[in-house]
Coordinates of C-alpha atoms and ligand atoms in Angstrom, one line a residue:
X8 CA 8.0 14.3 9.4
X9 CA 11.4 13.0 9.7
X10 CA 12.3 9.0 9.5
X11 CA 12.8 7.8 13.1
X12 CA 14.2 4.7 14.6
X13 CA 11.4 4.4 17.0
X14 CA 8.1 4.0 14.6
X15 CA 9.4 0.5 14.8
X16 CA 9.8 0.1 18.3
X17 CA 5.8 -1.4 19.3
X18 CA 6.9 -3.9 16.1
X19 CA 10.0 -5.2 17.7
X20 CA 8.9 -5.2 20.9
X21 CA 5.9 -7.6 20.0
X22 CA 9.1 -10.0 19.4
X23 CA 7.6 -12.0 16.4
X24 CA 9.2 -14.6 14.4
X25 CA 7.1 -13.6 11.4
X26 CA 5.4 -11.2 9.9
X27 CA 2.7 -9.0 11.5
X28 CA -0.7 -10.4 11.4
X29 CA -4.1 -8.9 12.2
X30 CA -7.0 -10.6 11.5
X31 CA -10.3 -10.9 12.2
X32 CA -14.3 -9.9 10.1
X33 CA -15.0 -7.0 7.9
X34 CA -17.7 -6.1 10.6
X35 CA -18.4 -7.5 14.1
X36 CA -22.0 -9.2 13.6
X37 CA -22.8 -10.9 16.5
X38 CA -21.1 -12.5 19.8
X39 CA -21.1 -15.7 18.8
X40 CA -19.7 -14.6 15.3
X41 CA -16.9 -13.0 16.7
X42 CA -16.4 -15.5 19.4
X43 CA -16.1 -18.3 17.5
X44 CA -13.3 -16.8 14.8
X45 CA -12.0 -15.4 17.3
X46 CA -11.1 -19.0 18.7
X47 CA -10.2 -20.5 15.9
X48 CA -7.6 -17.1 14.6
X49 CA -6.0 -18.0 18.1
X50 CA -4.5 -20.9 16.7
X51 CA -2.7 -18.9 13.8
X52 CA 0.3 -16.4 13.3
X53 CA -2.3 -13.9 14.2
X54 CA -1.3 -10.9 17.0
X55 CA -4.5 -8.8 16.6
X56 CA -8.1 -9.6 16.2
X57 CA -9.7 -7.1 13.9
X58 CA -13.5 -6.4 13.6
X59 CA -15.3 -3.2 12.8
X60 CA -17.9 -1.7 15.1
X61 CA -18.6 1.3 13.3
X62 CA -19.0 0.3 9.0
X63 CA -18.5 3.2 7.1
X64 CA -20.5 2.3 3.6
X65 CA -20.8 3.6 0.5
X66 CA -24.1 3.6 0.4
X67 CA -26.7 4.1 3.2
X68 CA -29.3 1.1 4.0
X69 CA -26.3 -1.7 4.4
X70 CA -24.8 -2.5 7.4
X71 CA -23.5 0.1 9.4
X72 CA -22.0 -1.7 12.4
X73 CA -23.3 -2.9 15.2
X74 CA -22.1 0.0 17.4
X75 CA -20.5 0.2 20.9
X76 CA -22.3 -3.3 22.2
X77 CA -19.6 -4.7 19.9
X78 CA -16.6 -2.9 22.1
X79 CA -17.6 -5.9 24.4
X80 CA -17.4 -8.3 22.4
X81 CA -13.6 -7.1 21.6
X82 CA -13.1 -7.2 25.5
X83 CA -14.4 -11.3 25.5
X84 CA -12.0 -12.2 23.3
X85 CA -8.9 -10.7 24.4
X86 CA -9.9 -12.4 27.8
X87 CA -10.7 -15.5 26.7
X88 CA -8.0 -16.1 23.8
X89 CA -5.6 -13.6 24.7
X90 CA -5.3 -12.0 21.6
X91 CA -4.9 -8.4 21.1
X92 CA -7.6 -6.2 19.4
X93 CA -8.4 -3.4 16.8
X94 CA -10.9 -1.4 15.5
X95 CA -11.7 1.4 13.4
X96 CA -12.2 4.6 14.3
X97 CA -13.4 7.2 12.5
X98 CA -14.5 10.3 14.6
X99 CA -13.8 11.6 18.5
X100 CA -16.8 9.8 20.0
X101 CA -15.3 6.5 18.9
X102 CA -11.7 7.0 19.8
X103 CA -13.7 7.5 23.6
X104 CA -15.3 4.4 23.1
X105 CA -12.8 2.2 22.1
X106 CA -10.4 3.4 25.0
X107 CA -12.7 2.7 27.1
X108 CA -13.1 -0.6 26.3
X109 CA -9.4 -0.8 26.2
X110 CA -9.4 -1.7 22.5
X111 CA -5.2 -2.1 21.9
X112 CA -4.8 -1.2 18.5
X113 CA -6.7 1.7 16.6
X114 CA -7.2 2.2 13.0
X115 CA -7.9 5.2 10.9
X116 CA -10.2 3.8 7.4
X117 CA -9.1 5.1 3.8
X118 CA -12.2 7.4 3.8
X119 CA -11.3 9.2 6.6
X120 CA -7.8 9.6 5.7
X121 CA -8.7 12.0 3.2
X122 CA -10.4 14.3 5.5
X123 CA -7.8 16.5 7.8
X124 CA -10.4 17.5 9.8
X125 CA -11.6 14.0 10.8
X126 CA -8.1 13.3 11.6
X127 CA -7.2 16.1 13.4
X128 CA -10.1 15.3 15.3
X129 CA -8.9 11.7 15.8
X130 CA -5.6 13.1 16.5
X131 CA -7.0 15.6 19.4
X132 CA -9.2 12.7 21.4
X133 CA -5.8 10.2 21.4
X134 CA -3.7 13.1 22.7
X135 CA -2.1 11.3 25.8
X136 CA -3.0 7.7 24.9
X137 CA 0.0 5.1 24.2
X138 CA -2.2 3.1 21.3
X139 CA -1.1 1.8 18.6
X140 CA -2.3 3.7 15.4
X141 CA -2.3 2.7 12.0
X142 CA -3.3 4.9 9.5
X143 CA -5.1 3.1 6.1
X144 CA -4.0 4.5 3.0
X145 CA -6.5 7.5 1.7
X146 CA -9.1 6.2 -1.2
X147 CA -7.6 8.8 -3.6
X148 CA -3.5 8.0 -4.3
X149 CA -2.3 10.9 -2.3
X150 CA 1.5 10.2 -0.4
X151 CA 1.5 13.4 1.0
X152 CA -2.4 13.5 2.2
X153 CA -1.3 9.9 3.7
X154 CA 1.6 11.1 5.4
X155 CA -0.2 14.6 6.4
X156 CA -2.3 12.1 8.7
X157 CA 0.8 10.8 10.2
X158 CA 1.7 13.7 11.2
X159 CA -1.3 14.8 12.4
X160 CA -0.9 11.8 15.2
X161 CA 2.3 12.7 15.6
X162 CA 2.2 16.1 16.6
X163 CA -0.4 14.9 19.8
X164 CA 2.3 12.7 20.8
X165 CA 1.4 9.2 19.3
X166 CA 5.0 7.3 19.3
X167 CA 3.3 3.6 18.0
X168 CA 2.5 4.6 14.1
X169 CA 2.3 2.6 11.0
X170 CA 0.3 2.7 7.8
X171 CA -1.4 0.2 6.1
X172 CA -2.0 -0.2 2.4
X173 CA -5.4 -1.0 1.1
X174 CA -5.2 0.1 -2.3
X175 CA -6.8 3.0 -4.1
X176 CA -10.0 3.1 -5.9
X177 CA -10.2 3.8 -9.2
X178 CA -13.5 4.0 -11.9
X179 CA -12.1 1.5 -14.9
X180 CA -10.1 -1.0 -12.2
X181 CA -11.0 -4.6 -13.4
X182 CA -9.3 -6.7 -11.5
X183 CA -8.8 -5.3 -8.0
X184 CA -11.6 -3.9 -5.8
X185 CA -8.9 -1.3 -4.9
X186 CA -5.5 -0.9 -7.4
X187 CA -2.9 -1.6 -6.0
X188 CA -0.3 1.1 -7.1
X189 CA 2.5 -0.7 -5.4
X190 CA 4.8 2.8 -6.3
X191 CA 3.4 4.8 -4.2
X192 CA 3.6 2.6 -1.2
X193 CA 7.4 1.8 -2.3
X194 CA 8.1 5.9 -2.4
X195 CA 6.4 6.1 0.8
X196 CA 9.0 2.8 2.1
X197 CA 11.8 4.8 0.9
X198 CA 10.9 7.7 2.6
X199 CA 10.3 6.2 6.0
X200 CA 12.1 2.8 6.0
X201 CA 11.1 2.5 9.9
X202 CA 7.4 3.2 9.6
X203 CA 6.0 -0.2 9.7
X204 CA 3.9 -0.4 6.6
X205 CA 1.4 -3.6 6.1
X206 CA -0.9 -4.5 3.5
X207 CA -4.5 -5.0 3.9
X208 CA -5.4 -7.6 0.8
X209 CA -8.6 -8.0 1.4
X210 CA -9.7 -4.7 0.4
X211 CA -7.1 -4.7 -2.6
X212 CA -8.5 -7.4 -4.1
X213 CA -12.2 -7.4 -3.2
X214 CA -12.0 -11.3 -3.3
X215 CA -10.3 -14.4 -1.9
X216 CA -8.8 -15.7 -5.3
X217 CA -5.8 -13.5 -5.4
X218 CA -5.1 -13.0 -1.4
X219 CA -2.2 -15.5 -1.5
X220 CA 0.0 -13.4 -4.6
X221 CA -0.9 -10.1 -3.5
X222 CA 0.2 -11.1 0.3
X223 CA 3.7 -12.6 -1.4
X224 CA 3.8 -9.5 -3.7
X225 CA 3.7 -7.2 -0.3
X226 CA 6.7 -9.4 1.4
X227 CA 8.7 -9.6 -1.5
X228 CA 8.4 -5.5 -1.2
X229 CA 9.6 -5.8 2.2
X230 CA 6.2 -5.1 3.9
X231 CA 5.8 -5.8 7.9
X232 CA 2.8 -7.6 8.3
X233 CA -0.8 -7.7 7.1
X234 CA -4.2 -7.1 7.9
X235 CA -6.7 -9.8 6.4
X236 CA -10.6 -10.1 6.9
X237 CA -11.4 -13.4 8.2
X238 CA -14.8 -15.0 8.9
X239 CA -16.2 -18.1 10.7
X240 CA -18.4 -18.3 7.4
X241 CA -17.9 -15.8 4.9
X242 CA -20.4 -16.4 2.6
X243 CA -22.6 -15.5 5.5
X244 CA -20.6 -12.3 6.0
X245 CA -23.2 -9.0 6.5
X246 CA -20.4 -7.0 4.6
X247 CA -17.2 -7.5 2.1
X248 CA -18.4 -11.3 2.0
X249 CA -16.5 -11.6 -1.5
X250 CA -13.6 -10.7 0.3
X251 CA -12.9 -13.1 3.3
X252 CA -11.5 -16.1 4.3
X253 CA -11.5 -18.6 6.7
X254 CA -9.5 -18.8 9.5
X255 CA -8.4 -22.0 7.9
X256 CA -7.4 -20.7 4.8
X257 CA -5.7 -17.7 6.6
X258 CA -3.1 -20.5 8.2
X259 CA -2.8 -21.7 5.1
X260 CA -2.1 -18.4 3.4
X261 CA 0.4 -17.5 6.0
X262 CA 2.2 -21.1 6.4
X263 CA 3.1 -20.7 2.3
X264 CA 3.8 -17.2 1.6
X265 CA 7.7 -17.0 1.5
X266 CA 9.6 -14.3 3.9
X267 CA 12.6 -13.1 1.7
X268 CA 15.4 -11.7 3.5
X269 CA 16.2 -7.6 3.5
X270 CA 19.8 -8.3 3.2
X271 CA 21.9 -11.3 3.2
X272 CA 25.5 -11.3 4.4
X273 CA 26.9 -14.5 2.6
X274 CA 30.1 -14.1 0.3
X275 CA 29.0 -15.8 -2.8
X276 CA 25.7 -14.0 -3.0
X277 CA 27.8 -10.8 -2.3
X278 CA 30.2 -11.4 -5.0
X279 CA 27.0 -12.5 -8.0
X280 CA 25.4 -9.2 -6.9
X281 CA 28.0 -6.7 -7.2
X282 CA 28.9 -8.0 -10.8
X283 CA 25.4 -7.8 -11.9
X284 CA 25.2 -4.3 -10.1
X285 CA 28.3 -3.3 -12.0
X286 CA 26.8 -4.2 -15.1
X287 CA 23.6 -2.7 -14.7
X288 CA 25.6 0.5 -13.7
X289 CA 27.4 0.7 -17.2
X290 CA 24.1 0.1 -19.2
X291 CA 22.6 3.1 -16.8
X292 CA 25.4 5.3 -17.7
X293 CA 25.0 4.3 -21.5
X294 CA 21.5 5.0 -21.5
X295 CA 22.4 8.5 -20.1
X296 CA 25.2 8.8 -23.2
X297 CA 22.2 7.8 -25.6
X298 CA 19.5 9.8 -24.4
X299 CA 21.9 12.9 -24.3
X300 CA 23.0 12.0 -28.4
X301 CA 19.5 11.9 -29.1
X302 CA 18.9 15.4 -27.0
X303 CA 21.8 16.6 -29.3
X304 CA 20.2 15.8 -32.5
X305 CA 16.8 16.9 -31.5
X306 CA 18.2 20.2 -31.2
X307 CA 19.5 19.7 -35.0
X308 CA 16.1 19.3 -35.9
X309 CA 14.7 22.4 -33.7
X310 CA 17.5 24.4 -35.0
X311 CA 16.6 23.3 -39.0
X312 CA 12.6 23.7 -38.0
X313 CA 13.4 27.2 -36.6
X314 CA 15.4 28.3 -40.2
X315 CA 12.3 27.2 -42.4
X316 CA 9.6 28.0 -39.9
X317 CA 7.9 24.8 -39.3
X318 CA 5.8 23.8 -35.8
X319 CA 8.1 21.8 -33.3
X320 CA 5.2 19.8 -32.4
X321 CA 4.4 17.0 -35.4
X322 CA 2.0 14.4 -33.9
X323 CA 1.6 12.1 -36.6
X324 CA 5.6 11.5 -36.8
X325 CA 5.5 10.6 -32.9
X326 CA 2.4 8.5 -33.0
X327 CA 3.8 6.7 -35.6
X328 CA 7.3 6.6 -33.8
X329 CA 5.6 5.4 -30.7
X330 CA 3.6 2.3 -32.5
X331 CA 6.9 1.4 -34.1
X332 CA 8.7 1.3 -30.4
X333 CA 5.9 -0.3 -28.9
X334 CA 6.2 -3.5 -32.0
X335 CA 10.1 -3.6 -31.1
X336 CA 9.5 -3.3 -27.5
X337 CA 6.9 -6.0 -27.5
X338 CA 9.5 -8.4 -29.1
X339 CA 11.7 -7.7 -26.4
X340 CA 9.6 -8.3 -23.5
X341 CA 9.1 -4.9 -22.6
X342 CA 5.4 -4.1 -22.1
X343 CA 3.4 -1.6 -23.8
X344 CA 2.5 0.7 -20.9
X345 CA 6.5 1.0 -20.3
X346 CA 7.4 2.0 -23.5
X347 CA 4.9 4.3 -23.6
X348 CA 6.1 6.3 -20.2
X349 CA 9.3 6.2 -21.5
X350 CA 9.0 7.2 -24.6
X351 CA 6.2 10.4 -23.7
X352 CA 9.1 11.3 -21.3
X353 CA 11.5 11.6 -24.0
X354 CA 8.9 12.9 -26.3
X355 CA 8.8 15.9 -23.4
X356 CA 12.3 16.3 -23.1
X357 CA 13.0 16.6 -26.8
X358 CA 10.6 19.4 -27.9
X359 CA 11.8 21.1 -24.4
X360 CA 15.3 21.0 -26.0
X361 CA 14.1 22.4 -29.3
X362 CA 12.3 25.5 -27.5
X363 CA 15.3 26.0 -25.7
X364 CA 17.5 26.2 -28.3
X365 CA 15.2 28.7 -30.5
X366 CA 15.0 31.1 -27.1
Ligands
PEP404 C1 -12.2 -2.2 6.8 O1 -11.1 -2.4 7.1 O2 -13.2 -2.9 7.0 C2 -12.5 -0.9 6.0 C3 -13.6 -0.3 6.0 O3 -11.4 -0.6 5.2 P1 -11.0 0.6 4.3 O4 -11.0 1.8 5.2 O5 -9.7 0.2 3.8 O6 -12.1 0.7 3.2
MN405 MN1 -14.2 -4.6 5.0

């Protein structure tokens, strides 16, 4: 997949003066549930009213959905608030569905991202369609299985793509539902600067407390919009209750966060920049200088292990080393899971020098 200019175009065209909202339940329950959100989301920043129809769940004997019936409910409210919809869809039968019921905006879900055949099933039932289709992040942290789905949709001809981040699960996560891993979603934004990429924080977080930072997290990153579950009562919520908000508490959330600028064109801030940016490019190149001394006497010590036969490998002197580095590290601000990257890096890189130099 190459980047292309016109991923963005159904963004721009929707001409908004802030970020992308879609909002709406976890699950459609009943017509009066998703009515009445749906009126009150009408009077936020909100483009399209989410709900799903079709729940995939864990485990079997919750909630599954309430099925097609709900399709109708989708067609009420764009009639009677004007707002634009979504779904999920998660196999051929519902893509049929939700066309028919002229559902605007299409979703693929985290667990079928992983599958390529599900998606290439999706793929083959929207072949022709002009939808909108946004493709959720698989569970497992996979760029290329994310992007494979892409361009999956793609190769049928879909032009109006995005992706949406929803975080990845993970067995010892405490504090999200769903870890963030904001790298991967940054590599993916470097990648394919034009393919609108928003953040779904509901399922990140697993609960309402951290919505707000995770939603300023994803605009500070640049993201395009978001995708938050929002109930008339979420407490009452037949699925991710922990998880919603409000429609209330969604204006609130989206009248606070703070939209940073890309780029800024203004002299002064120009000028500030490219000094620290000169700065920062002589400490890179020094770092390069260090880290290549350090290569140099490595090889010393490969060289001098090699003469009197000793094992390159000595565990105990880098355990020690990395405890030490961690303590200093710690006293300069610089957190323990950094120092250790970087110092297993170099760890690599030095016996890697010392075999080479023995060959
Ligand atoms: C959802 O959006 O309700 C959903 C099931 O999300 P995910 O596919 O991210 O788990
Ligand atoms: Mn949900």
């Amino acid at each position: 997949m190459k980047n292309n200019i016109l991923f963005k175009k159904w963004l721009l065209d929707l001409q908004l003066t802030h970020p992308l909202v879609i909002a709406g339940p976890c699950s459609a329950e009943t017509e009066a549930q998703v009515l009445s959100t749906a009126h009150l989301i009408k009077d936020t920043d909100t483009t399209f009213f989410r709900a799903g129809i079709w729940k995939p769940r864990t485990r079997p004997g919750q909630f599954e959905g309430v099925g097609s019936i709900g399709l109708k409910w989708l067609q009420r409210v764009k009639e009677e608030t004007g707002l634009k919809t979504a779904t999920e869809i998660a196999n051929a039968s519902h893509v049929e569905q939700a066309l028919k019921h002229h559902i605007d905006l299409l979703w693929i879900g985290a667990r079928s991202t992983v599958s390529p055949f599900i998606v290439q099933e999706i793929a083959e039932a929207l072949r022709g369609t002009d939808k909108i289709v946004l493709v959720k992040n698989p569970v497992n942290p996979d760029l290329p299985l994310w992007l494979g789905a892409v361009e999956r949709l793609q190769s049928v001809g879909i032009e109006k793509l995005g992706v949406i981040h929803r975080g990845f699960s993970s067995y010892h996560e405490k504090v999200y539902r769903n870890k963030p891993k904001w790298p991967l979603a940054i590599e993916l934004r470097k990648q394919f600067p034009d393919l609108p990429l928003l953040l779904d924080p509901s399922h990140i977080c697993g609960n309402r407390e951290l919505i707000f930072e995770v939603c300023q997290t994803g605009l500070d990153l640049n993201y395009d919009g978001f995708m938050i579950e929002t109930h008339i009562d979420p407490n009452g919520a037949w699925s991710d209750a922990a998880q919603q908000i409000t429609p209330h508490r969604l204006n609130e959330i989206t009248q606070q966060l703070k939209v940073k600028k890309p780029l800024l064109e203004e002299t002064d801030y120009i000028n500030r920049l490219t000094i620290y940016r000169k700065e920062l490019d002589q400490l890179d190149q020094n770092l390069i200088e260090l880290l290549s001394s350090r290569m140099d006497i490595a090889e010393q010590i490969g060289k001098l292990k090699h003469e009197k036969n000793v094992t390159i490998l000595q565990s105990s002197r880098w355990d020690e080393l990395m405890q030490k580095m961690i303590e200093i590290g710690s006293k300069r601000g610089l957190s323990q899971e950094f120092i250790e990257k970087l110092f297993k890096a170099i760890h690599l890189e030095s016996i890697q020098h010392q075999q080479d130099i023995n060959k």
